[in-house]
CSV table of C-alpha atoms in Angstrom, one decimal:
chain,number,residue,atom,x,y,z
S,1,MET,CA,-119.7,-40.0,134.4
S,2,GLU,CA,-119.7,-43.5,135.9
S,3,ASN,CA,-120.1,-47.0,134.5
S,4,ALA,CA,-123.0,-48.3,136.4
S,5,ALA,CA,-122.2,-51.7,135.2
S,6,ARG,CA,-118.6,-51.5,137.0
S,7,GLY,CA,-118.7,-48.2,139.0
S,8,THR,CA,-115.8,-47.1,137.3
S,9,ARG,CA,-114.8,-44.0,135.5
S,10,PRO,CA,-114.0,-44.4,132.1
S,11,ALA,CA,-110.3,-44.3,131.4
S,12,ASP,CA,-108.7,-40.8,130.4
S,13,VAL,CA,-106.1,-41.9,127.9
S,14,SER,CA,-104.9,-38.4,127.2
S,15,SER,CA,-103.6,-37.7,130.8
S,16,GLY,CA,-100.3,-39.3,132.0
S,17,GLU,CA,-98.6,-42.4,130.1
S,18,THR,CA,-100.8,-44.1,127.5
S,19,PHE,CA,-99.8,-47.2,125.3
S,20,ALA,CA,-101.1,-48.1,122.6
S,21,VAL,CA,-101.4,-51.6,120.4
S,22,VAL,CA,-102.9,-51.3,116.8
S,23,VAL,CA,-103.8,-54.5,115.3
S,24,VAL,CA,-105.3,-54.3,111.5
S,25,ILE,CA,-105.6,-57.7,109.5
S,26,GLU,CA,-106.6,-57.0,105.8
S,27,LYS,CA,-104.7,-59.9,104.1
S,28,TYR,CA,-104.4,-63.4,105.1
S,29,GLU,CA,-102.3,-66.0,103.7
S,30,ASP,CA,-104.9,-68.8,103.6
S,31,GLY,CA,-106.2,-68.4,100.3
S,32,ASN,CA,-109.8,-69.1,101.8
S,33,THR,CA,-109.6,-66.4,103.8
S,34,GLU,CA,-111.5,-62.9,102.5
S,35,SER,CA,-109.4,-60.3,102.4
S,36,LEU,CA,-110.9,-56.9,104.2
S,37,PRO,CA,-110.3,-54.1,102.3
S,38,GLY,CA,-110.7,-50.8,104.0
S,39,LEU,CA,-109.1,-51.5,107.8
S,40,ALA,CA,-106.1,-50.2,107.1
S,41,GLU,CA,-107.7,-46.6,106.6
S,42,ARG,CA,-109.7,-47.1,109.9
S,43,ALA,CA,-106.4,-47.7,111.7
S,44,CYS,CA,-104.9,-44.7,110.0
S,45,ALA,CA,-107.6,-42.9,111.5
S,46,PHE,CA,-107.5,-44.3,115.2
S,47,VAL,CA,-103.9,-43.6,115.2
S,48,ASN,CA,-104.8,-40.3,113.9
S,49,LEU,CA,-107.0,-39.8,117.1
S,50,LEU,CA,-104.5,-41.5,119.4
S,51,ARG,CA,-101.7,-38.9,118.1
S,52,ASN,CA,-103.8,-36.1,117.5
S,53,HIS,CA,-106.8,-35.9,119.9
S,54,ALA,CA,-104.8,-38.2,122.9
S,55,HIS,CA,-101.6,-37.2,122.0
S,56,ILE,CA,-99.7,-40.2,122.9
S,57,PRO,CA,-96.1,-40.0,121.3
S,58,PRO,CA,-95.2,-42.5,118.4
S,59,GLU,CA,-92.7,-44.6,120.6
S,60,HIS,CA,-96.1,-45.6,122.1
S,61,ILE,CA,-98.3,-46.8,119.4
S,62,GLN,CA,-97.3,-50.3,118.4
S,63,VAL,CA,-98.6,-51.0,115.1
S,64,PHE,CA,-98.8,-54.4,113.7
S,65,GLY,CA,-100.3,-55.3,110.2
S,66,SER,CA,-101.2,-57.4,107.7
S,67,LEU,CA,-102.0,-54.9,104.7
S,68,LEU,CA,-103.6,-55.2,101.1
S,69,ARG,CA,-101.6,-52.2,100.0
S,70,PRO,CA,-98.0,-50.6,100.4
S,71,GLU,CA,-99.3,-47.3,100.6
S,72,SER,CA,-101.4,-48.1,103.7
S,73,VAL,CA,-98.4,-48.8,105.6
S,74,ASP,CA,-96.6,-45.7,104.6
S,75,ASN,CA,-99.7,-43.9,105.5
S,76,LEU,CA,-99.6,-45.6,109.1
S,77,CYS,CA,-95.8,-44.5,109.1
S,78,LYS,CA,-96.5,-40.7,108.4
S,79,LEU,CA,-98.9,-40.5,111.3
S,80,GLY,CA,-96.1,-41.5,113.7
S,81,ILE,CA,-95.6,-45.0,115.3
S,82,ARG,CA,-93.2,-46.7,117.6
S,83,GLY,CA,-90.1,-47.8,115.5
S,84,GLY,CA,-91.2,-46.0,112.2
S,85,SER,CA,-92.4,-49.1,110.9
S,86,VAL,CA,-95.6,-51.4,111.4
S,87,LYS,CA,-94.6,-55.1,112.5
S,88,PRO,CA,-95.9,-58.3,111.1
S,89,ALA,CA,-99.3,-58.8,112.2
S,90,THR,CA,-98.7,-62.8,112.7
S,91,TYR,CA,-99.4,-65.1,115.6
S,92,ASP,CA,-95.3,-65.2,116.2
S,93,VAL,CA,-94.8,-61.6,116.4
S,94,VAL,CA,-98.2,-60.3,118.1
S,95,HIS,CA,-98.9,-62.9,120.3
S,96,PRO,CA,-95.3,-62.8,122.8
S,97,PHE,CA,-95.8,-58.9,122.6
S,98,VAL,CA,-99.2,-59.0,124.2
S,99,GLN,CA,-97.8,-61.6,126.8
S,100,LYS,CA,-95.4,-58.9,127.4
S,101,LEU,CA,-97.5,-55.7,127.7
S,102,GLY,CA,-96.8,-55.1,131.1
S,103,SER,CA,-93.3,-55.5,131.6
S,104,ALA,CA,-90.6,-52.6,131.2
S,105,GLU,CA,-89.2,-53.7,128.4
S,106,ILE,CA,-91.8,-52.3,126.1
S,107,TRP,CA,-91.4,-48.9,127.7
S,108,PRO,CA,-89.4,-46.6,125.5
S,109,SER,CA,-87.8,-45.5,129.1
S,110,GLY,CA,-87.3,-49.4,130.0
S,111,ARG,CA,-90.1,-48.6,133.1
S,112,VAL,CA,-93.7,-49.0,133.5
S,113,PRO,CA,-95.2,-45.4,134.5
S,114,ALA,CA,-97.3,-45.8,137.6
S,115,GLU,CA,-100.3,-44.5,136.2
S,116,ALA,CA,-99.8,-46.2,132.8
S,117,LYS,CA,-102.9,-46.6,130.5
S,118,LEU,CA,-103.5,-49.4,127.7
S,119,VAL,CA,-105.3,-48.7,124.3
S,120,LEU,CA,-105.8,-52.0,122.1
S,121,TYR,CA,-107.1,-51.7,119.0
S,122,TRP,CA,-108.1,-54.9,117.1
S,123,ALA,CA,-109.3,-55.0,112.8
S,124,GLY,CA,-109.7,-58.5,111.4
S,125,HIS,CA,-111.9,-61.8,111.0
S,126,GLY,CA,-113.5,-62.9,113.9
S,127,VAL,CA,-115.2,-66.3,114.6
S,128,LEU,CA,-116.9,-68.4,116.9
S,129,ASP,CA,-115.6,-71.8,118.0
S,130,ASP,CA,-117.8,-74.6,118.9
S,131,ARG,CA,-117.8,-73.3,122.3
S,132,SER,CA,-119.3,-69.8,121.3
S,133,ASN,CA,-115.6,-68.6,122.2
S,134,ARG,CA,-114.7,-65.4,120.3
S,135,LEU,CA,-111.9,-65.5,118.6
S,136,LEU,CA,-109.9,-63.0,116.6
S,137,VAL,CA,-107.6,-64.9,113.6
S,138,TYR,CA,-104.2,-64.1,112.9
S,139,PRO,CA,-103.3,-63.4,108.9
S,140,ASP,CA,-101.2,-67.2,109.0
S,141,ALA,CA,-104.2,-69.1,110.4
S,142,LYS,CA,-105.3,-71.7,108.3
S,143,LEU,CA,-109.2,-71.8,108.5
S,144,ASP,CA,-108.9,-75.9,107.7
S,145,GLY,CA,-106.5,-76.7,110.3
S,146,ASP,CA,-104.4,-74.5,112.5
S,147,LEU,CA,-106.2,-71.6,113.4
S,148,ARG,CA,-103.9,-69.1,115.1
S,149,ASN,CA,-106.1,-67.1,117.2
S,150,LEU,CA,-106.3,-64.5,119.8
S,151,ASP,CA,-108.8,-65.9,122.0
S,152,VAL,CA,-111.0,-62.6,123.4
S,153,LEU,CA,-111.5,-64.0,127.3
S,154,ASP,CA,-108.0,-65.0,127.4
S,155,LEU,CA,-107.1,-61.6,126.5
S,156,MET,CA,-109.4,-59.9,128.9
S,157,ARG,CA,-108.2,-62.4,131.7
S,158,GLU,CA,-104.6,-61.8,130.7
S,159,LEU,CA,-105.2,-58.2,130.7
S,160,ARG,CA,-106.5,-58.4,134.7
S,161,GLU,CA,-104.0,-61.2,135.6
S,162,ALA,CA,-101.3,-61.2,134.1
S,163,SER,CA,-98.2,-58.6,133.9
S,164,ALA,CA,-100.8,-56.1,131.7
S,165,SER,CA,-102.6,-55.6,134.8
S,166,ARG,CA,-100.3,-53.2,136.1
S,167,PHE,CA,-102.2,-50.9,133.5
S,168,PRO,CA,-104.7,-49.2,135.9
S,169,ALA,CA,-106.7,-48.0,132.9
S,170,GLN,CA,-107.3,-50.5,129.8
S,171,LEU,CA,-109.7,-49.6,126.7
S,172,GLY,CA,-110.4,-52.0,124.1
S,173,PHE,CA,-111.4,-51.4,120.5
S,174,ILE,CA,-112.4,-54.8,119.0
S,175,ASP,CA,-113.5,-54.6,114.5
S,176,ALA,CA,-114.2,-58.2,114.3
S,177,CYS,CA,-117.2,-60.2,113.2
S,178,ALA,CA,-118.1,-63.3,115.4
S,179,ASP,CA,-119.4,-65.8,112.5
S,180,ALA,CA,-119.9,-69.2,113.4
S,181,ALA,CA,-117.0,-71.5,110.9
S,182,PRO,CA,-116.3,-75.1,111.4
S,183,MET,CA,-112.6,-75.3,113.0
S,184,LYS,CA,-110.0,-76.9,114.7
S,185,VAL,CA,-108.8,-74.7,117.3
S,186,LEU,CA,-104.9,-74.1,118.1
S,187,PRO,CA,-104.2,-71.6,120.6
């Protein structure tokens, strides 16, 4: 089926080489930010879909999380993910990884396949800044100060223009609100 807006076909992530990045943030370090219970279960369902229906191997699924319950980490790891562990979903860990998405160092083979595909899943808080930009909030953000965030438009631009543009097909899922909140934004 053609995507009329772009004139492109939907990506078939079940064929070729696909790399998936899953970020799930239930718990925030700032005591003023509400936790989001239940997102780990959604992430498990998504990883299960990637593993059992799209047939993406564990070493091609990188999971970052800030989870409320330790058993959620165990459940994600049992499904089969890269390194057998959930990495912290903090700005200092996720942001550099996202910037290296199209580099050979993230691929187990040490090279980016010609037909590489990218799947991105992000679940957590989202806000609008004073210019109505959509921001995805990291768990180490401080709403009254350093709002560590991932700007959705910057992410889209980076995926088109930076090293990640080596993925001819990209598919993203964002499960986040877009609430307006007073904040000081520091990228």
